[in-house]
Coordinates of C-alpha atoms and ligand atoms in Angstrom, one line a residue:
M1 CA 111.3 65.9 115.1
D2 CA 111.1 67.1 111.7
N3 CA 107.9 67.3 110.1
G4 CA 109.0 68.3 106.7
T5 CA 109.3 71.9 107.5
G6 CA 113.2 71.1 108.1
A7 CA 113.2 72.5 111.8
N8 CA 112.5 71.2 115.1
H9 CA 110.4 73.8 116.9
K10 CA 109.1 71.5 119.7
R11 CA 111.7 72.2 122.4
V12 CA 111.9 75.9 121.9
F13 CA 108.4 77.0 121.7
P14 CA 106.5 76.9 125.0
A15 CA 103.6 74.7 125.4
D16 CA 101.1 77.5 125.7
F17 CA 102.3 79.6 122.9
A18 CA 99.8 81.2 120.9
W19 CA 99.8 79.8 117.1
G20 CA 97.1 82.2 115.8
V21 CA 95.5 84.0 112.9
S22 CA 94.6 87.4 113.0
T23 CA 91.6 89.5 111.6
S24 CA 89.5 92.8 112.1
A25 CA 85.9 93.4 112.2
Y26 CA 85.4 95.7 109.5
Q27 CA 87.6 93.6 107.2
V28 CA 85.6 90.5 107.7
E29 CA 82.4 91.0 109.1
G30 CA 80.4 92.5 106.1
N31 CA 77.5 94.8 106.1
N32 CA 78.9 97.4 108.2
F33 CA 77.3 100.8 107.3
N34 CA 77.8 103.1 110.2
N35 CA 81.4 103.8 110.4
Q36 CA 84.0 106.3 108.8
W37 CA 85.4 103.5 106.6
A38 CA 81.9 103.0 105.0
A39 CA 81.5 106.7 104.5
W40 CA 85.2 106.6 103.1
E41 CA 84.1 103.8 100.6
K42 CA 81.0 105.7 99.6
A43 CA 83.0 108.7 98.9
G44 CA 85.0 107.0 96.3
R45 CA 88.2 106.7 98.2
I46 CA 88.8 103.0 97.8
K47 CA 91.6 103.2 95.4
S48 CA 90.5 99.9 93.8
R49 CA 87.1 100.9 93.6
D50 CA 85.8 97.6 95.4
Q51 CA 83.1 97.4 97.8
V52 CA 83.5 95.6 101.2
G53 CA 80.0 94.2 100.7
L54 CA 79.7 91.0 102.6
A55 CA 83.4 90.8 103.4
C56 CA 84.2 87.3 104.5
D57 CA 80.5 87.1 105.9
W58 CA 81.5 86.8 109.5
W59 CA 78.4 88.8 110.8
R60 CA 76.4 85.9 109.7
N61 CA 78.7 82.9 109.8
A62 CA 82.2 83.4 111.2
E63 CA 81.7 79.9 112.4
Q64 CA 82.7 78.7 108.9
D65 CA 86.0 80.2 109.0
F66 CA 86.4 79.2 112.8
D67 CA 86.0 75.5 111.6
L68 CA 88.7 76.0 109.0
A69 CA 91.0 77.6 111.6
K70 CA 90.5 74.6 113.7
T71 CA 91.4 72.3 111.0
L72 CA 94.7 74.1 110.4
G73 CA 95.6 73.4 114.1
V74 CA 95.5 77.0 115.3
N75 CA 95.0 77.3 119.2
A76 CA 94.2 81.3 119.1
L77 CA 92.5 83.8 116.8
R78 CA 92.4 87.4 117.0
L79 CA 89.4 89.5 116.2
S80 CA 88.1 92.9 116.8
L81 CA 84.9 94.5 117.9
E82 CA 83.1 97.0 115.8
W83 CA 82.2 100.0 117.9
S84 CA 79.5 101.2 115.4
R85 CA 77.5 98.0 115.8
I86 CA 77.7 98.1 119.6
E87 CA 77.1 101.7 120.2
P88 CA 75.3 102.7 117.0
A89 CA 74.5 106.2 118.2
E90 CA 76.1 108.0 121.2
G91 CA 74.9 106.3 124.5
V92 CA 72.7 104.0 122.6
W93 CA 73.7 100.2 123.2
N94 CA 72.7 97.3 120.7
G95 CA 72.4 94.2 122.8
E96 CA 72.0 92.0 119.8
A97 CA 75.4 92.9 118.5
L98 CA 76.9 92.3 121.8
Y99 CA 75.1 89.0 122.0
R100 CA 76.6 88.2 118.5
Y101 CA 80.2 88.8 119.7
R102 CA 79.5 86.6 122.7
E103 CA 78.5 83.7 120.3
M104 CA 81.5 84.3 118.2
L105 CA 83.9 84.0 121.4
Q106 CA 81.9 80.8 122.6
A107 CA 82.2 79.3 119.1
L108 CA 86.1 80.0 119.3
R109 CA 86.4 78.4 122.7
S110 CA 84.2 75.4 122.2
R111 CA 86.8 74.8 119.3
G112 CA 89.7 74.9 121.6
I113 CA 90.8 78.4 120.2
R114 CA 91.6 81.1 122.7
P115 CA 90.1 84.6 121.6
F116 CA 92.5 87.7 121.5
V117 CA 90.0 90.7 121.4
T118 CA 91.1 94.2 120.0
I119 CA 88.7 96.7 121.2
H120 CA 89.6 99.4 118.1
H121 CA 90.9 98.4 115.0
F122 CA 90.8 101.5 112.9
T123 CA 86.9 101.9 112.6
N124 CA 85.0 104.8 114.5
P125 CA 81.1 105.0 114.5
L126 CA 80.0 108.0 112.4
W127 CA 78.7 109.7 115.5
F128 CA 82.2 109.7 117.1
E129 CA 84.1 110.7 113.9
A130 CA 81.3 113.5 113.5
K131 CA 82.7 114.8 117.0
G132 CA 86.3 114.8 115.8
A133 CA 87.2 111.2 116.7
F134 CA 90.3 111.0 118.8
A135 CA 91.3 114.8 117.9
S136 CA 88.7 115.6 120.5
P137 CA 89.5 115.3 124.3
E138 CA 86.1 113.9 124.8
S139 CA 87.3 110.7 123.1
V140 CA 89.1 109.3 126.0
R141 CA 85.8 109.2 128.2
L142 CA 83.7 108.0 125.3
F143 CA 86.2 105.2 124.4
E144 CA 86.4 104.2 128.1
R145 CA 82.8 103.9 128.3
F146 CA 82.4 101.8 125.3
A147 CA 85.5 99.5 126.4
R148 CA 83.8 99.2 129.9
R149 CA 80.5 98.0 128.3
V150 CA 82.2 95.3 126.2
V151 CA 84.6 94.0 129.0
E152 CA 81.7 93.7 131.4
Y153 CA 79.8 91.8 129.0
L154 CA 82.4 89.5 127.3
G155 CA 85.1 89.5 129.8
D156 CA 84.3 86.0 131.2
L157 CA 85.2 84.8 127.5
C158 CA 88.4 86.4 126.9
D159 CA 91.4 87.4 128.9
N160 CA 93.8 89.1 126.3
W161 CA 92.9 92.2 125.1
S162 CA 94.3 94.8 122.9
T163 CA 93.0 98.4 123.3
F164 CA 94.1 99.6 120.1
N165 CA 95.5 98.3 116.7
E166 CA 98.4 100.3 115.5
P167 CA 97.7 103.9 116.6
N168 CA 101.0 104.7 114.7
V169 CA 99.1 103.8 111.5
Y170 CA 96.0 105.2 112.5
T171 CA 97.8 108.7 112.8
G172 CA 100.3 108.4 110.1
L173 CA 97.9 107.5 107.4
G174 CA 94.8 109.5 108.7
Y175 CA 96.8 112.6 109.5
F176 CA 100.1 112.9 107.6
L177 CA 99.7 111.0 104.5
G178 CA 95.9 111.3 104.0
E179 CA 95.5 107.7 102.9
F180 CA 93.0 106.8 105.5
P181 CA 89.9 108.6 106.7
P182 CA 89.9 111.5 107.9
G183 CA 92.2 112.1 104.9
K184 CA 94.4 114.7 106.3
K185 CA 97.9 115.5 105.2
G186 CA 100.8 117.1 107.0
R187 CA 98.8 117.8 110.3
F188 CA 101.9 117.5 112.4
M189 CA 100.6 119.1 115.7
Q190 CA 97.1 117.6 115.3
A191 CA 98.5 114.1 114.8
A192 CA 100.5 114.6 118.2
H193 CA 97.3 115.6 119.9
V194 CA 95.5 112.5 118.5
T195 CA 98.4 110.4 119.8
R196 CA 98.1 111.9 123.2
N197 CA 94.3 111.2 123.4
L198 CA 95.1 107.6 122.2
C199 CA 97.5 107.3 124.9
L200 CA 95.1 108.3 127.5
A201 CA 92.1 106.5 126.2
H202 CA 94.5 103.3 126.2
A203 CA 95.5 103.9 129.7
A204 CA 92.1 104.4 131.0
V205 CA 90.9 101.3 129.4
Y206 CA 94.0 99.4 130.8
R207 CA 92.9 100.5 134.1
T208 CA 89.0 99.5 133.7
I209 CA 89.9 96.2 132.1
H210 CA 91.9 95.5 135.3
E211 CA 89.2 96.9 137.6
L212 CA 86.7 94.4 136.0
Q213 CA 89.2 91.6 135.3
P214 CA 92.4 91.6 137.6
N215 CA 94.0 88.6 135.8
A216 CA 93.4 90.0 132.1
Q217 CA 96.5 90.7 129.9
V218 CA 96.1 94.1 128.4
G219 CA 98.3 95.6 125.7
W220 CA 98.0 97.0 122.2
A221 CA 99.4 96.3 118.7
Q222 CA 102.3 98.6 117.4
H223 CA 103.0 98.3 113.6
Y224 CA 106.9 98.2 113.1
V225 CA 108.5 98.9 109.7
V226 CA 112.1 98.3 109.0
F227 CA 113.3 101.7 107.4
K228 CA 116.6 101.8 105.5
P229 CA 118.0 104.7 103.4
R230 CA 117.6 104.3 99.5
N231 CA 121.1 105.4 99.1
P232 CA 123.2 104.6 102.1
E233 CA 125.9 107.1 100.8
S234 CA 123.3 110.1 100.9
A235 CA 123.3 111.9 104.2
I236 CA 119.6 113.2 103.6
D237 CA 118.4 109.6 102.9
R238 CA 120.1 108.4 106.1
W239 CA 118.5 111.1 107.9
I240 CA 115.1 110.7 106.6
A241 CA 115.3 106.9 107.2
A242 CA 116.3 107.6 110.8
F243 CA 113.9 110.3 111.4
I244 CA 111.1 108.2 110.1
H245 CA 112.0 105.2 112.0
R246 CA 112.0 107.0 115.4
R247 CA 108.8 108.9 114.7
F248 CA 106.8 105.9 113.3
N249 CA 108.1 103.0 115.3
N250 CA 108.2 105.0 118.7
N251 CA 105.0 106.9 118.3
F252 CA 102.5 105.9 121.0
A253 CA 104.8 103.2 122.2
E254 CA 107.4 105.7 123.9
S255 CA 104.9 107.4 125.5
I256 CA 103.8 104.3 127.2
R257 CA 107.2 103.0 128.0
T258 CA 108.5 106.5 129.5
G259 CA 105.2 108.6 130.3
R260 CA 106.7 111.3 127.8
A261 CA 104.1 113.3 125.8
P262 CA 104.2 112.4 122.0
F263 CA 106.9 114.6 120.0
P264 CA 106.8 117.6 119.6
L265 CA 104.2 118.1 122.7
D266 CA 106.9 117.1 125.0
R267 CA 109.1 120.0 124.1
F268 CA 106.0 122.1 125.0
G269 CA 105.9 121.2 128.5
H270 CA 103.1 118.2 128.0
D271 CA 103.6 115.3 130.2
L272 CA 102.0 111.8 130.1
S273 CA 103.0 110.3 133.3
E274 CA 99.8 108.7 133.9
V275 CA 100.1 106.4 130.8
K276 CA 103.7 105.2 131.9
G277 CA 103.6 101.3 132.3
T278 CA 100.2 100.7 131.1
C279 CA 100.7 97.4 129.5
D280 CA 101.1 93.8 130.3
Y281 CA 102.6 93.0 126.8
V282 CA 103.5 94.5 123.8
G283 CA 102.1 93.4 120.5
I284 CA 104.0 93.7 117.4
N285 CA 102.6 93.9 113.9
Y286 CA 105.3 93.3 111.3
Y287 CA 105.3 93.1 107.7
S288 CA 108.3 94.7 106.0
R289 CA 111.2 96.8 105.0
L290 CA 111.1 99.8 103.0
R291 CA 113.8 102.1 101.6
M292 CA 113.3 105.8 102.3
G293 CA 114.8 108.6 100.1
F294 CA 114.5 112.4 99.8
E295 CA 112.2 113.5 96.8
P296 CA 112.1 117.1 96.3
G297 CA 109.5 117.1 93.7
S298 CA 107.1 115.2 96.1
P299 CA 105.4 117.3 98.3
K300 CA 102.4 115.2 98.2
T301 CA 104.3 112.6 100.4
L302 CA 106.0 115.0 102.3
F303 CA 109.2 115.0 100.4
F304 CA 110.0 111.4 100.6
Q305 CA 109.7 108.5 98.8
L306 CA 109.1 104.7 99.7
S307 CA 110.8 102.2 97.4
V308 CA 111.9 98.5 97.3
P309 CA 115.0 97.5 95.2
P310 CA 113.5 95.4 92.3
H311 CA 115.8 92.3 93.0
K312 CA 114.5 91.9 96.8
P313 CA 111.6 89.3 97.5
Q314 CA 108.2 91.2 97.8
G315 CA 104.7 90.1 97.6
D316 CA 102.1 91.9 95.4
S317 CA 102.3 95.6 94.9
G318 CA 99.8 98.1 96.3
I319 CA 97.8 100.0 93.5
D320 CA 100.1 103.0 93.8
V321 CA 102.7 102.2 96.2
P322 CA 104.7 99.0 96.8
Y323 CA 103.9 97.0 99.8
G324 CA 107.4 96.7 101.0
E325 CA 110.2 94.2 100.8
A326 CA 109.4 90.6 102.4
Y327 CA 112.2 90.7 104.8
P328 CA 111.6 88.0 107.7
E329 CA 114.9 89.0 109.6
G330 CA 113.1 92.3 110.3
L331 CA 111.2 90.2 113.0
R332 CA 114.4 90.3 114.9
H333 CA 114.8 94.1 114.6
A334 CA 111.2 94.5 115.9
V335 CA 111.5 92.3 118.8
E336 CA 114.9 93.9 120.0
H337 CA 113.4 97.2 119.7
F338 CA 110.5 96.7 122.0
M339 CA 112.7 94.5 124.5
D340 CA 113.3 97.7 126.6
F341 CA 109.8 97.4 127.9
N342 CA 110.5 94.1 129.5
K343 CA 107.3 92.7 128.9
P344 CA 106.2 89.7 127.2
L345 CA 105.9 90.1 123.2
Y346 CA 103.3 88.9 121.0
I347 CA 103.6 89.0 117.2
L348 CA 100.1 90.0 116.6
E349 CA 100.2 90.4 112.7
N350 CA 102.8 89.2 110.3
G351 CA 102.0 88.3 106.6
V352 CA 102.6 89.2 102.9
P353 CA 100.1 90.2 100.2
D354 CA 100.6 87.4 97.7
R355 CA 97.5 86.3 95.9
A356 CA 99.4 83.5 93.8
D357 CA 101.1 82.2 97.1
R358 CA 104.5 82.6 95.5
I359 CA 106.6 83.8 98.6
R360 CA 104.1 83.1 101.5
P361 CA 105.5 79.8 102.2
W362 CA 108.9 81.1 102.4
V363 CA 107.8 84.1 104.6
L364 CA 106.1 81.7 106.9
E365 CA 109.1 79.3 107.5
S366 CA 111.5 81.9 107.7
S367 CA 109.4 84.0 110.2
V368 CA 108.9 81.0 112.6
Q369 CA 112.6 80.2 112.3
Q370 CA 113.5 83.9 113.5
L371 CA 111.1 83.3 116.5
Q372 CA 112.7 80.1 117.2
T373 CA 116.2 81.8 117.4
L374 CA 115.1 84.6 119.2
L375 CA 113.4 82.4 121.9
T376 CA 116.6 80.3 122.3
E377 CA 118.4 83.6 122.9
G378 CA 115.8 84.2 125.7
A379 CA 113.2 86.7 124.0
D380 CA 109.9 86.5 125.9
L381 CA 107.7 85.7 123.0
R382 CA 104.3 84.4 123.7
G383 CA 102.8 84.1 120.5
Y384 CA 102.6 84.4 116.5
F385 CA 99.4 85.2 114.6
H386 CA 99.5 84.9 111.1
W387 CA 97.6 87.9 108.9
T388 CA 95.4 86.5 107.9
L389 CA 93.1 83.4 107.9
T390 CA 90.6 84.0 104.8
D391 CA 91.4 86.9 102.2
N392 CA 89.8 90.0 103.7
F393 CA 89.0 93.5 102.6
E394 CA 92.4 95.3 102.5
W395 CA 91.3 99.0 103.6
N396 CA 92.3 101.5 100.9
E397 CA 93.3 98.5 98.5
G398 CA 89.9 96.8 98.9
W399 CA 90.1 93.2 97.3
H400 CA 93.4 94.0 95.3
L401 CA 95.9 92.8 98.0
R402 CA 95.3 89.2 99.3
F403 CA 96.8 88.1 102.5
G404 CA 94.8 85.1 103.3
L405 CA 96.0 81.4 104.0
I406 CA 92.8 80.8 102.5
E407 CA 91.7 82.3 99.2
L408 CA 88.2 83.9 99.0
D409 CA 85.9 84.7 96.1
P410 CA 84.1 87.6 97.7
E411 CA 81.2 87.2 95.1
T412 CA 80.5 83.4 95.7
Q413 CA 82.1 83.2 99.2
I414 CA 83.9 80.1 98.0
R415 CA 87.0 79.5 99.9
R416 CA 90.1 77.6 98.7
L417 CA 92.9 76.5 101.0
R418 CA 96.3 77.8 99.6
P419 CA 99.6 75.8 99.8
S420 CA 100.6 78.2 102.8
A421 CA 97.6 77.0 104.7
H422 CA 99.2 73.5 104.8
V423 CA 102.7 75.1 105.4
Y424 CA 101.4 76.9 108.5
S425 CA 99.6 73.8 109.8
R426 CA 102.6 71.7 109.7
L427 CA 104.7 74.4 111.4
I428 CA 102.2 74.2 114.3
Q429 CA 102.2 70.5 114.3
S430 CA 105.9 70.3 114.5
M431 CA 105.6 72.3 117.8
N432 CA 102.9 70.3 119.1
G433 CA 104.6 67.1 117.9
H434 CA 101.6 65.2 116.5
A435 CA 100.3 65.0 112.9
N436 CA 97.6 67.2 111.6
K437 CA 94.4 65.7 110.0
I438 CA 94.2 68.2 107.3
G439 CA 94.8 66.9 103.8
S440 CA 98.2 67.6 101.8
S441 CA 97.1 69.3 98.7
G442 CA 96.5 73.1 98.4
D443 CA 93.3 72.8 96.6
R444 CA 90.4 71.9 99.0
V445 CA 87.2 74.0 98.0
I446 CA 84.8 74.9 100.5
G447 CA 81.8 76.9 99.5
Ligands
BGC501 C1 96.6 96.1 109.7 C2 95.5 95.2 109.0 C3 95.9 95.1 107.5 C4 97.3 94.6 107.4 C5 98.0 94.3 106.1 C6 98.0 95.9 109.3 O1 98.7 97.2 109.2 O2 96.4 96.1 111.2 O3 94.4 95.6 109.3 O4 95.1 94.3 106.7 O5 98.2 95.4 108.1 O6 98.1 95.4 105.3

């Protein structure tokens, strides 16, 4: 059956395939003041100078976006928990915050939408950050205690957990490039220790969740980038692209797969055998392809430079770096890269910054086509989550980069469906084999 998307997905995608949208607490909830990202914003470190403010106003009314998600026909939604709300001071628990998360998960389930919950998506409570966050060995115990509390309280409403979102981005941008808090640059060894603690914390939480909820599915989300040499003729560009690929795409993941300590700690006798195999699935976040080149005059970026050839499709550019080439074929690279785990795979994020919705429809259709082919070839893919439902606060870029299927005016909180919302909805329908009720024009306004 062809529903105008030009493809028949019905026979290929399993009936319980998760068709979802992906979000994170800090980016959507609003009024979070007690974490290191709020402090980063206060210190003037958001490049756009924007303020997160109410974000998408989820703390008060996530339900309005859940209603929209339901109209699109998604059957899954990924959200995260804000640790600084649940444990505002060390060992102090906020029952109201936990209750609000219960309400949200119930609201999703009552709409026929499966919640996928991420326990840590970049933000740390201020008290935890003050203790050194994941650079401190104590972080493992503190994070496990927090996770135990939330799984005890919410476990009956959720059976798919991610421990960490993108540990490789957390360490790469926080300890190498200084783009994310704590803003450290070139801290090679410290980053390795942070990765080690993240692995240990992940493994501890993996075991805790299984102790409390034996049938839960527990994994994490790994960011994957396709790296290419800027100049394929240049040996140094080739070396840089291959080096960054190994270090970035394998960071954290390799330790979970093999039990080896993160590079270079593995060369100094460290071992992580207790983390080996601690995942029931691998979550992949994939967005783009980047060219890597050697740049002797650029110590700030550790002597390499990211670029996108001008003739390649790309969404909107970041304030001072390109976001990357939109390259849907890269989904295949990512899926093949993580096949060695022999575990189910979820695409937990995929999308493009594209305020005017110029290329998002193409990205969506081509990405789903990639998944269709991969499924036909036998890949064990269980879900696809588009980043994101409603425009949200894009970390360092603030409101500058817009990833939503739904456009948001953060001032008025008015929402407007982009044409892509309809494209995604139709793609999901064609899999389910029935027509969706959503209208056909791209300009429904909700405020
Ligand atoms: C992060 C999201 C972010 C998205 C788009 C991912 O790396 O998990 O929080 O908004 O990319 O840049």
